[in-house]
CSV table of C-alpha atoms in Angstrom, one decimal:
chain,number,residue,atom,x,y,z
A,1,MET,CA,-6.8,-15.3,29.4
A,2,PRO,CA,-7.5,-11.8,28.1
A,3,PHE,CA,-4.7,-9.7,26.7
A,4,ASP,CA,-3.4,-6.7,28.7
A,5,GLN,CA,-3.8,-4.4,25.7
A,6,LEU,CA,-3.9,-0.7,25.0
A,7,LEU,CA,-6.8,0.4,22.8
A,8,ILE,CA,-5.9,3.5,20.9
A,9,ASP,CA,-8.8,5.9,20.6
A,10,PRO,CA,-9.2,9.2,18.8
A,11,ALA,CA,-8.4,11.2,21.9
A,12,ASP,CA,-5.0,9.5,22.1
A,13,VAL,CA,-3.9,10.5,18.6
A,14,ALA,CA,-2.7,14.0,19.4
A,15,ALA,CA,-0.5,12.8,22.3
A,16,LEU,CA,0.9,9.9,20.3
A,17,GLU,CA,1.7,12.2,17.4
A,18,ARG,CA,3.6,14.6,19.6
A,19,GLY,CA,5.5,11.7,21.2
A,20,VAL,CA,6.7,10.1,17.9
A,21,ALA,CA,7.6,13.6,16.6
A,22,VAL,CA,9.9,14.2,19.5
A,23,LEU,CA,11.5,10.8,19.1
A,24,GLY,CA,12.0,11.5,15.4
A,25,SER,CA,15.1,13.6,16.4
A,26,GLY,CA,14.2,16.0,13.7
A,27,GLY,CA,13.6,13.3,11.1
A,28,GLY,CA,11.2,10.5,10.4
A,29,GLY,CA,8.8,12.4,8.2
A,30,ASP,CA,5.7,14.4,8.9
A,31,SER,CA,3.7,12.5,11.6
A,32,ARG,CA,0.8,14.9,11.3
A,33,THR,CA,-0.5,13.4,8.0
A,34,ALA,CA,-0.3,9.9,9.5
A,35,ALA,CA,-2.1,11.1,12.6
A,36,THR,CA,-4.9,12.5,10.4
A,37,LEU,CA,-5.2,9.1,8.6
A,38,LEU,CA,-5.3,7.2,11.9
A,39,ARG,CA,-7.8,9.6,13.5
A,40,ARG,CA,-10.2,9.2,10.6
A,41,ARG,CA,-10.1,5.4,10.8
A,42,LEU,CA,-10.7,5.4,14.6
A,43,SER,CA,-13.5,8.0,14.3
A,44,ALA,CA,-15.1,5.7,11.7
A,45,GLY,CA,-15.3,2.9,14.3
A,46,ARG,CA,-12.2,0.9,13.5
A,47,GLU,CA,-10.0,-0.3,16.4
A,48,VAL,CA,-6.3,-0.9,16.9
A,49,ALA,CA,-5.0,-2.8,19.9
A,50,VAL,CA,-1.4,-2.4,21.1
A,51,ARG,CA,-0.3,-5.5,23.0
A,52,PRO,CA,2.8,-5.9,25.2
A,53,ILE,CA,5.2,-8.5,24.0
A,54,ALA,CA,4.7,-10.6,27.1
A,55,ASP,CA,1.0,-10.8,26.5
A,56,VAL,CA,1.2,-12.1,22.9
A,57,PRO,CA,1.4,-15.9,22.5
A,58,PRO,CA,5.1,-16.9,22.0
A,59,ASP,CA,4.3,-18.9,18.9
A,60,ALA,CA,2.7,-15.9,17.2
A,61,TRP,CA,4.4,-14.3,14.2
A,62,VAL,CA,4.9,-10.5,14.0
A,63,VAL,CA,5.5,-8.7,10.7
A,64,PRO,CA,7.5,-5.5,10.9
A,65,VAL,CA,6.1,-2.7,8.6
A,66,GLY,CA,6.7,0.9,7.9
A,67,VAL,CA,7.2,3.5,5.2
A,68,VAL,CA,10.6,4.1,3.5
A,69,GLY,CA,11.8,6.8,1.1
A,70,ALA,CA,11.3,10.5,0.8
A,71,THR,CA,8.7,10.9,3.5
A,72,ALA,CA,8.2,14.6,2.5
A,73,VAL,CA,6.6,13.3,-0.7
A,74,PHE,CA,4.1,11.3,1.5
A,75,THR,CA,2.1,14.4,2.2
A,76,GLU,CA,1.7,15.1,-1.5
A,77,LYS,CA,1.2,11.5,-2.7
A,78,LEU,CA,-1.0,9.8,-0.1
A,79,PRO,CA,-1.4,6.1,0.2
A,80,GLY,CA,-4.2,4.5,-1.7
A,81,GLY,CA,-5.0,2.1,1.1
A,82,HIS,CA,-3.7,-1.1,-0.6
A,83,GLU,CA,0.0,-0.8,0.1
A,84,PHE,CA,0.2,-2.5,3.5
A,85,ALA,CA,-2.2,-5.2,2.5
A,86,ALA,CA,-0.1,-5.9,-0.6
A,87,ILE,CA,3.2,-6.2,1.3
A,88,VAL,CA,1.9,-8.3,4.2
A,89,SER,CA,0.2,-10.6,1.7
A,90,ALA,CA,3.5,-10.9,-0.3
A,91,ILE,CA,5.5,-11.7,2.8
A,92,GLU,CA,2.9,-14.3,3.9
A,93,ARG,CA,3.0,-16.0,0.5
A,94,TRP,CA,6.8,-15.9,0.3
A,95,THR,CA,7.4,-17.3,3.8
A,96,GLY,CA,4.3,-19.5,4.2
A,97,THR,CA,3.8,-17.8,7.5
A,98,ARG,CA,0.6,-16.1,8.6
A,99,ALA,CA,0.9,-12.6,10.2
A,100,ASP,CA,-0.7,-12.6,13.6
A,101,ALA,CA,0.4,-9.0,14.5
A,102,LEU,CA,2.3,-6.0,13.2
A,103,VAL,CA,5.2,-4.1,14.7
A,104,SER,CA,6.7,-0.7,13.6
A,105,ILE,CA,10.1,-0.6,12.1
A,106,GLU,CA,10.6,2.9,13.6
A,107,ILE,CA,8.8,4.7,16.4
A,108,GLY,CA,10.2,8.2,15.4
A,109,GLY,CA,8.0,10.3,13.1
A,110,LEU,CA,5.8,9.0,10.4
A,111,ASN,CA,6.5,5.3,11.2
A,112,GLY,CA,5.3,5.8,14.7
A,113,MET,CA,1.8,6.2,13.3
A,114,MET,CA,1.5,4.4,10.0
A,115,PRO,CA,1.7,0.8,11.3
A,116,LEU,CA,-1.3,1.6,13.5
A,117,VAL,CA,-3.1,2.8,10.3
A,118,ALA,CA,-2.1,-0.5,8.7
A,119,ALA,CA,-3.4,-2.5,11.7
A,120,CYS,CA,-6.8,-0.7,11.4
A,121,ASP,CA,-7.0,-1.6,7.7
A,122,LEU,CA,-5.9,-5.2,8.1
A,123,GLY,CA,-7.7,-6.0,11.3
A,124,LEU,CA,-4.5,-7.0,13.1
A,125,PRO,CA,-3.2,-6.0,16.5
A,126,THR,CA,0.2,-4.3,16.9
A,127,VAL,CA,2.9,-5.1,19.4
A,128,ASP,CA,4.1,-2.5,21.8
A,129,ALA,CA,7.7,-2.3,20.4
A,130,ASP,CA,9.6,-1.1,17.4
A,131,LEU,CA,12.9,-1.7,15.6
A,132,SER,CA,14.7,1.6,16.3
A,133,GLY,CA,13.6,3.4,19.5
A,134,ARG,CA,14.0,6.7,17.6
A,135,GLY,CA,14.2,8.1,14.1
A,136,VAL,CA,16.8,6.4,11.9
A,137,PRO,CA,17.6,7.1,8.2
A,138,ARG,CA,18.7,3.6,6.9
A,139,LEU,CA,17.3,0.1,7.0
A,140,ASP,CA,20.7,-1.3,8.0
A,141,GLN,CA,20.4,0.7,11.2
A,142,LEU,CA,17.4,-1.1,12.6
A,143,THR,CA,17.7,-3.2,15.7
A,144,LEU,CA,17.5,-6.4,13.7
A,145,ALA,CA,20.7,-5.5,11.9
A,146,ALA,CA,22.4,-4.5,15.2
A,147,ALA,CA,21.3,-7.9,16.6
A,148,ASP,CA,22.7,-9.7,13.6
A,149,ARG,CA,19.3,-10.9,12.4
A,150,PRO,CA,18.2,-10.9,8.7
A,151,LEU,CA,15.8,-8.3,7.4
A,152,ALA,CA,15.0,-10.3,4.3
A,153,PRO,CA,12.7,-11.5,2.8
A,154,ALA,CA,11.2,-8.1,2.5
A,155,ALA,CA,8.4,-6.7,0.4
A,156,LEU,CA,8.0,-3.1,-1.0
A,157,ALA,CA,4.8,-1.6,-2.4
A,158,GLU,CA,4.5,1.8,-4.0
A,159,PRO,CA,1.3,3.8,-4.4
A,160,GLY,CA,1.1,3.0,-8.1
A,161,GLY,CA,0.7,-0.7,-7.4
A,162,GLN,CA,4.2,-2.1,-8.0
A,163,VAL,CA,5.2,-4.8,-5.5
A,164,LEU,CA,8.9,-5.9,-5.1
A,165,VAL,CA,10.0,-8.9,-3.0
A,166,LEU,CA,13.6,-9.3,-2.1
A,167,GLY,CA,14.0,-13.0,-1.2
A,168,ALA,CA,17.5,-12.8,0.4
A,169,GLY,CA,20.3,-10.4,1.1
A,170,THR,CA,22.1,-8.5,3.8
A,171,PRO,CA,20.6,-5.5,5.5
A,172,GLY,CA,22.9,-3.4,3.3
A,173,ASP,CA,21.6,-5.1,0.2
A,174,LEU,CA,18.0,-4.3,1.3
A,175,GLU,CA,18.9,-0.7,1.9
A,176,ARG,CA,20.5,-0.3,-1.6
A,177,THR,CA,17.7,-2.2,-3.3
A,178,ALA,CA,15.0,-0.2,-1.6
A,179,ARG,CA,16.6,3.1,-2.6
A,180,ALA,CA,16.9,1.9,-6.2
A,181,PHE,CA,13.2,0.9,-6.2
A,182,LEU,CA,12.2,4.2,-4.7
A,183,SER,CA,13.9,6.2,-7.4
A,184,SER,CA,11.3,4.9,-10.0
A,185,ALA,CA,8.4,4.4,-7.6
A,186,GLY,CA,7.3,8.0,-6.8
A,187,GLY,CA,9.5,8.6,-3.8
A,188,TRP,CA,8.1,6.4,-1.1
A,189,ALA,CA,6.9,2.8,-0.5
A,190,ALA,CA,5.4,0.6,2.2
A,191,LEU,CA,7.8,-2.0,3.6
A,192,ALA,CA,7.3,-5.3,5.3
A,193,LEU,CA,10.2,-7.4,6.7
A,194,ALA,CA,10.6,-11.1,7.5
A,195,PRO,CA,8.2,-12.3,10.2
A,196,ILE,CA,9.6,-12.6,13.7
A,197,PRO,CA,8.4,-15.1,16.3
A,198,VAL,CA,7.2,-13.3,19.4
A,199,ARG,CA,9.4,-15.4,21.6
A,200,GLU,CA,12.5,-13.8,19.9
A,201,LEU,CA,11.1,-10.3,19.5
A,202,ALA,CA,12.2,-8.8,22.8
A,203,ALA,CA,15.9,-9.6,22.1
A,204,CYS,CA,15.9,-7.7,18.8
A,205,SER,CA,13.6,-4.8,19.3
A,206,VAL,CA,12.8,-1.9,21.7
A,207,PRO,CA,9.9,-3.1,23.9
A,208,GLY,CA,7.3,-0.6,25.2
A,209,SER,CA,8.1,2.1,22.6
A,210,VAL,CA,4.5,2.7,21.5
A,211,SER,CA,3.1,3.2,25.0
A,212,GLY,CA,6.2,5.1,25.9
A,213,ALA,CA,5.7,7.5,23.0
A,214,LEU,CA,2.1,8.0,24.1
A,215,ARG,CA,3.1,8.8,27.6
A,216,LEU,CA,5.9,11.2,26.4
A,217,GLY,CA,3.4,13.0,24.1
A,218,ARG,CA,0.9,13.5,26.9
A,219,ARG,CA,3.6,15.0,29.2
A,220,VAL,CA,4.8,17.3,26.4
A,221,LEU,CA,1.3,18.5,25.6
A,222,ASP,CA,0.5,19.1,29.3
A,223,LEU,CA,3.4,21.6,29.4
A,224,GLY,CA,1.3,24.1,27.5
A,225,GLU,CA,2.9,27.1,25.8
A,226,SER,CA,6.3,28.7,26.6
A,227,PRO,CA,7.1,26.0,29.2
A,228,ASP,CA,9.9,26.6,31.6
A,229,PRO,CA,13.1,24.6,30.6
A,230,ALA,CA,13.2,22.8,34.0
A,231,ARG,CA,9.6,21.6,33.5
A,232,VAL,CA,10.5,20.3,30.0
A,233,ALA,CA,13.5,18.4,31.3
A,234,ASP,CA,11.4,16.9,34.2
A,235,ALA,CA,8.5,16.0,32.0
A,236,THR,CA,10.7,14.2,29.4
A,237,SER,CA,13.4,12.8,31.7
A,238,GLY,CA,15.8,14.7,29.4
A,239,ARG,CA,18.2,17.6,29.4
A,240,VAL,CA,17.7,21.0,27.9
A,241,LEU,CA,20.9,21.8,26.1
A,242,SER,CA,20.1,25.3,24.9
A,243,LEU,CA,17.5,28.0,24.8
A,244,GLY,CA,18.1,30.6,22.1
A,245,ARG,CA,17.5,32.0,18.7
A,246,ILE,CA,18.6,30.3,15.4
A,247,VAL,CA,21.1,32.6,13.8
A,248,ASP,CA,22.3,30.5,10.9
A,249,VAL,CA,21.2,27.4,8.9
A,250,THR,CA,23.4,25.9,6.2
A,251,ARG,CA,22.5,22.9,4.0
A,252,ARG,CA,24.8,21.0,1.6
A,253,PRO,CA,24.5,17.9,-0.6
A,254,GLY,CA,25.5,14.7,1.0
A,255,PRO,CA,28.7,12.8,0.0
A,256,ARG,CA,28.4,10.5,-3.0
A,257,HIS,CA,29.2,6.8,-2.6
A,258,HIS,CA,29.9,4.7,-5.7
A,259,GLY,CA,28.0,7.1,-7.9
A,260,ARG,CA,25.0,7.4,-5.6
A,261,ALA,CA,24.1,10.7,-3.9
A,262,GLY,CA,24.1,10.5,-0.1
A,263,PHE,CA,21.7,12.1,2.4
A,264,ALA,CA,21.7,15.9,2.5
A,265,GLN,CA,23.6,17.4,5.5
A,266,GLY,CA,23.6,20.7,7.3
A,267,SER,CA,24.3,22.7,10.4
A,268,VAL,CA,22.2,24.8,12.7
A,269,THR,CA,23.7,27.5,14.9
A,270,LEU,CA,21.8,29.2,17.7
A,271,ALA,CA,22.9,32.0,20.1
A,272,GLU,CA,22.0,31.1,23.7
A,273,HIS,CA,19.9,33.7,25.6
A,274,ALA,CA,21.6,33.1,29.0
A,275,SER,CA,25.1,33.5,27.7
A,276,SER,CA,27.2,34.5,24.8
A,277,ALA,CA,27.7,30.8,23.8
A,278,LEU,CA,26.9,29.4,20.4
A,279,LEU,CA,25.4,25.9,20.1
A,280,ARG,CA,25.8,24.2,16.8
A,281,LEU,CA,23.8,21.2,15.6
A,282,GLU,CA,25.0,18.9,12.9
A,283,MET,CA,22.2,17.2,11.0
A,284,GLU,CA,21.6,14.7,8.2
A,285,ASN,CA,18.0,13.3,8.1
A,286,GLU,CA,18.1,13.8,11.9
A,287,TYR,CA,19.9,16.0,14.4
A,288,LEU,CA,23.1,14.1,15.1
A,289,LEU,CA,25.6,16.2,17.1
A,290,ALA,CA,25.5,19.2,19.4
A,291,LEU,CA,28.6,21.4,20.1
A,292,ARG,CA,28.8,24.4,22.5
A,293,ASP,CA,31.6,26.8,21.5
A,294,GLY,CA,33.2,23.9,19.7
A,295,LEU,CA,33.0,21.3,22.5
A,296,VAL,CA,30.8,18.2,21.8
A,297,VAL,CA,28.1,18.1,24.5
A,298,ALA,CA,25.6,15.5,23.0
A,299,THR,CA,25.5,13.0,20.1
A,300,THR,CA,23.5,10.3,18.5
A,301,PRO,CA,22.3,7.7,19.4
A,302,ASP,CA,20.6,9.9,22.0
A,303,VAL,CA,17.6,11.7,20.6
A,304,LEU,CA,18.3,15.4,19.9
A,305,THR,CA,15.1,17.3,19.4
A,306,VAL,CA,14.5,21.0,18.6
A,307,LEU,CA,11.3,22.4,20.1
A,308,ASP,CA,9.6,25.7,19.2
A,309,ARG,CA,10.1,27.9,22.2
A,310,ARG,CA,6.5,29.0,22.4
A,311,THR,CA,4.5,25.9,21.4
A,312,ALA,CA,6.9,23.1,22.3
A,313,VAL,CA,6.2,21.6,18.9
A,314,PRO,CA,9.2,19.7,17.4
A,315,ILE,CA,10.9,21.3,14.5
A,316,ALA,CA,12.2,19.0,11.7
A,317,CYS,CA,15.6,19.3,10.1
A,318,ASP,CA,14.0,20.2,6.8
A,319,THR,CA,11.9,23.0,8.2
A,320,ILE,CA,14.2,24.8,10.7
A,321,ARG,CA,15.0,28.3,9.7
A,322,ALA,CA,17.0,31.3,11.0
A,323,GLY,CA,15.2,33.6,13.4
A,324,MET,CA,13.3,30.8,15.2
A,325,GLU,CA,13.2,30.8,19.0
A,326,VAL,CA,13.9,27.3,20.1
A,327,MET,CA,14.8,24.9,22.9
A,328,VAL,CA,17.2,22.0,22.2
A,329,LEU,CA,16.4,18.8,24.1
A,330,GLN,CA,18.5,15.7,24.6
A,331,LEU,CA,16.7,12.4,25.5
A,332,ALA,CA,18.5,9.1,26.5
A,333,ILE,CA,18.4,6.4,23.9
A,334,ALA,CA,16.8,3.0,24.6
A,335,PRO,CA,19.0,0.6,26.6
A,336,PHE,CA,19.1,-1.7,23.5
A,337,TRP,CA,21.6,0.6,21.9
A,338,THR,CA,24.0,0.9,24.8
A,339,VAL,CA,25.0,-2.8,24.5
A,340,PRO,CA,28.7,-3.0,23.3
A,341,GLY,CA,28.8,-3.5,19.5
A,342,ARG,CA,25.3,-2.2,18.9
A,343,ILE,CA,26.0,1.4,19.6
A,344,ASP,CA,28.3,1.6,16.6
A,345,VAL,CA,25.3,1.2,14.3
A,346,LEU,CA,24.0,4.7,15.4
A,347,ALA,CA,27.1,6.3,16.8
A,348,PRO,CA,28.5,9.5,15.1
A,349,ARG,CA,31.0,7.6,13.0
A,350,ALA,CA,28.1,5.7,11.4
A,351,TYR,CA,27.3,9.1,9.8
A,352,GLY,CA,30.9,10.0,8.9
A,353,ILE,CA,31.4,12.2,12.0
A,354,ASP,CA,34.8,11.4,13.7
A,355,CYS,CA,33.6,11.6,17.3
A,356,ASP,CA,32.8,9.2,20.2
A,357,PRO,CA,29.2,9.1,21.5
A,358,VAL,CA,28.4,11.6,24.2
A,359,LEU,CA,25.3,10.4,25.9
A,360,LEU,CA,22.9,11.6,28.6
A,361,GLY,CA,24.2,10.8,32.1
A,362,ALA,CA,27.8,10.1,30.7
A,363,GLY,CA,29.2,12.9,32.8
A,364,ARG,CA,29.5,15.6,30.1
């Protein structure tokens, strides 16, 4: 029986890139570089098939892959092409399991594209799912961790050729080990996690995220320049929180934990055009919290995205500047994260913000 698969072609890349950039919530790394790498492979005749979970044999094994580290360095230190082959091979040797397909660890940003690049290079299909449903900063915030599944064994490969395999450990152990490895590995590395049988994947992932990002990207691109806020909300099934000018951006070092520096933090304030209200966004790697005149109006785990007012291009946390004319958009998080117990992994308090989640459709 043939697979009901989606074949990504060069014409799809722009829409997919826009969709994963929106889902990055201001983080996830520069998806444009990954889009360029994917477009070149597809234009050279390589193929990548994205298959729904239900159409993959239940006894197949799926290996989660992605990029971890300082993704800003990725644009300066490009992959050599061997990194994903090295980590998948290492996982296959360690577990004695052959990889039948790949799945992204994170649909938001860079990792929404790079597993497709890896699939082109390895000749493997990808599964229409991911392990986050948005951009997330830490490995212990993936859906596997929220579903109480192990991430290890895991393999890391950096561009210089070093490969590290972590045979066992908690998701927190893997997060700490990966950060330690990255500090001496040039800033970023390719990552592969323990293979997952397809029959178990739907319960510990966000199904349909790749095709969903592609549809989202097409709708955003179709809006054209200077889109009306009502059209943006309708096209994205989201809510426009604010339309205004950035008047202040502050950045500060993150808190230190046990001698290790934390992620940088910051705030963005914009003056709304339609009123005298001020909207403030709190950010870390991603936009996490929105307050209007001091009242919390939206939070993680919903996706908070800042779009350039004229072009509707997402603006990352590390590139937002005072003077920009922007639109702030809130998108509902995937249903996986609304299950009691799981939401705590991505809720504001997971980032040290003492606030309950305020989600789209929650009556605020």
